[in-house]
Amino acid sequence: MKKSKKSFADLPPIRVRREPPTIVEAVTAAQDLSDDLEQQIEIAAGLIGLPAEEVRPHVVAALRAKPERVPERIIAQAGPSRAPRTVIVERRTRPPVIVERRGRPLDPRR
C-alpha cells in the first residue's frame, strides 16, 4: 500500500506559542548583558514589554541580591603523567611541479 503524498496546503497551520519571559528571567538576562543599571532596566523592560518604571524596582532589588563573582581557580598537582604536553605543528611545503609544454608530440621514429 502506498502512502499518499501530503502537501503543505493539507496540513494545519503551525502554531507558535509565545510566552514573554518572567520578570526574574528578564532581570537575570539584563544583568548578564550589561553592568550599567539604566541599561539593565531598559533591556528588562524591552524583553517583558512593560514600562521601565514598573521594572526598575525589580532590577534594583536583584542588584542587591547578586553576589560578587569570585574567579575560580583550579589547582591540580602535576605529576609525570599529568605534565603539560607540547604540540608542534609543522607545515610541509611541497616542491613546485614543473610542467613542460610542447607544441607538437615528439615523433618516436626520429
GROMACS .gro file of C-alpha atoms in nm:
model
  110
    1MET     CA    1   0.000   0.000   0.000
    2LYS     CA    2   0.140   0.335  -0.098
    3LYS     CA    3   0.116   0.637   0.125
    4SER     CA    4  -0.048   0.935  -0.028
    5LYS     CA    5   0.165   1.245  -0.054
    6LYS     CA    6   0.056   1.529   0.168
    7SER     CA    7   0.111   1.879   0.055
    8PHE     CA    8   0.169   2.172   0.287
    9ALA     CA    9  -0.178   2.302   0.200
   10ASP     CA   10  -0.335   1.989   0.354
   11LEU     CA   11  -0.155   2.032   0.687
   12PRO     CA   12  -0.290   2.256   0.963
   13PRO     CA   13  -0.102   2.582   1.018
   14ILE     CA   14   0.190   2.573   1.259
   15ARG     CA   15   0.104   2.733   1.590
   16VAL     CA   16   0.384   2.906   1.776
   17ARG     CA   17   0.341   2.954   2.145
   18ARG     CA   18   0.469   3.292   2.261
   19GLU     CA   19   0.538   3.338   2.628
   20PRO     CA   20   0.713   3.655   2.737
   21PRO     CA   21   0.984   3.596   2.996
   22THR     CA   22   0.907   3.640   3.363
   23ILE     CA   23   1.044   3.943   3.545
   24VAL     CA   24   1.310   3.731   3.713
   25GLU     CA   25   1.424   3.586   3.380
   26ALA     CA   26   1.433   3.927   3.214
   27VAL     CA   27   1.629   4.086   3.500
   28THR     CA   28   1.880   3.799   3.501
   29ALA     CA   29   1.929   3.829   3.125
   30ALA     CA   30   1.972   4.207   3.155
   31GLN     CA   31   2.232   4.166   3.430
   32ASP     CA   32   2.428   3.924   3.216
   33LEU     CA   33   2.419   4.158   2.915
   34SER     CA   34   2.516   4.484   3.085
   35ASP     CA   35   2.675   4.618   3.402
   36ASP     CA   36   2.504   4.958   3.384
   37LEU     CA   37   2.184   4.983   3.592
   38GLU     CA   38   1.994   5.201   3.343
   39GLN     CA   39   2.078   4.971   3.054
   40GLN     CA   40   1.965   4.672   3.260
   41ILE     CA   41   1.631   4.842   3.322
   42GLU     CA   42   1.586   4.919   2.951
   43ILE     CA   43   1.680   4.565   2.847
   44ALA     CA   44   1.448   4.401   3.101
   45ALA     CA   45   1.161   4.634   3.010
   46GLY     CA   46   1.211   4.559   2.641
   47LEU     CA   47   1.211   4.184   2.700
   48ILE     CA   48   0.894   4.187   2.907
   49GLY     CA   49   0.713   4.463   2.723
   50LEU     CA   50   0.646   4.672   3.034
   51PRO     CA   51   0.737   5.033   3.101
   52ALA     CA   52   1.073   5.098   3.265
   53GLU     CA   53   0.911   5.241   3.581
   54GLU     CA   54   0.748   4.906   3.659
   55VAL     CA   55   1.069   4.711   3.602
   56ARG     CA   56   1.305   4.944   3.794
   57PRO     CA   57   1.226   4.814   4.148
   58HIS     CA   58   1.285   4.454   4.040
   59VAL     CA   59   1.622   4.535   3.881
   60VAL     CA   60   1.735   4.737   4.185
   61ALA     CA   61   1.629   4.455   4.422
   62ALA     CA   62   1.814   4.198   4.212
   63LEU     CA   63   2.124   4.420   4.209
   64ARG     CA   64   2.149   4.400   4.588
   65ALA     CA   65   2.090   4.024   4.590
   66LYS     CA   66   2.353   3.948   4.328
   67PRO     CA   67   2.679   3.847   4.500
   68GLU     CA   68   3.019   3.941   4.365
   69ARG     CA   69   3.168   3.675   4.147
   70VAL     CA   70   3.496   3.531   4.264
   71PRO     CA   71   3.712   3.390   3.988
   72GLU     CA   72   3.752   3.015   4.022
   73ARG     CA   73   4.094   2.862   4.047
   74ILE     CA   74   4.158   2.505   3.963
   75ILE     CA   75   4.466   2.368   4.132
   76ALA     CA   76   4.597   2.031   4.028
   77GLN     CA   77   4.922   1.869   4.113
   78ALA     CA   78   5.125   1.800   3.807
   79GLY     CA   79   5.299   1.467   3.823
   80PRO     CA   80   5.489   1.291   3.548
   81SER     CA   81   5.169   1.158   3.400
   82ARG     CA   82   5.000   1.499   3.417
   83ALA     CA   83   5.284   1.703   3.278
   84PRO     CA   84   5.179   1.952   3.013
   85ARG     CA   85   5.235   1.828   2.665
   86THR     CA   86   5.377   2.034   2.386
   87VAL     CA   87   5.226   2.002   2.043
   88ILE     CA   88   5.428   2.121   1.745
   89VAL     CA   89   5.252   2.176   1.419
   90GLU     CA   90   5.471   2.199   1.112
   91ARG     CA   91   5.360   2.274   0.763
   92ARG     CA   92   5.547   2.094   0.494
   93THR     CA   93   5.585   2.264   0.163
   94ARG     CA   94   5.595   2.060  -0.150
   95PRO     CA   95   5.839   2.140  -0.424
   96PRO     CA   96   5.674   2.313  -0.716
   97VAL     CA   97   5.565   2.092  -1.002
   98ILE     CA   98   5.716   2.196  -1.332
   99VAL     CA   99   5.517   2.108  -1.640
  100GLU     CA  100   5.685   2.146  -1.976
  101ARG     CA  101   5.458   2.237  -2.260
  102ARG     CA  102   5.547   2.124  -2.606
  103GLY     CA  103   5.387   2.236  -2.928
  104ARG     CA  104   5.383   1.901  -3.108
  105PRO     CA  105   5.422   1.549  -2.983
  106LEU     CA  106   5.762   1.401  -3.048
  107ASP     CA  107   5.793   1.165  -3.339
  108PRO     CA  108   5.916   0.833  -3.197
  109ARG     CA  109   6.073   0.735  -3.536
  110ARG     CA  110   6.330   1.015  -3.531
   0.00000   0.00000   0.00000
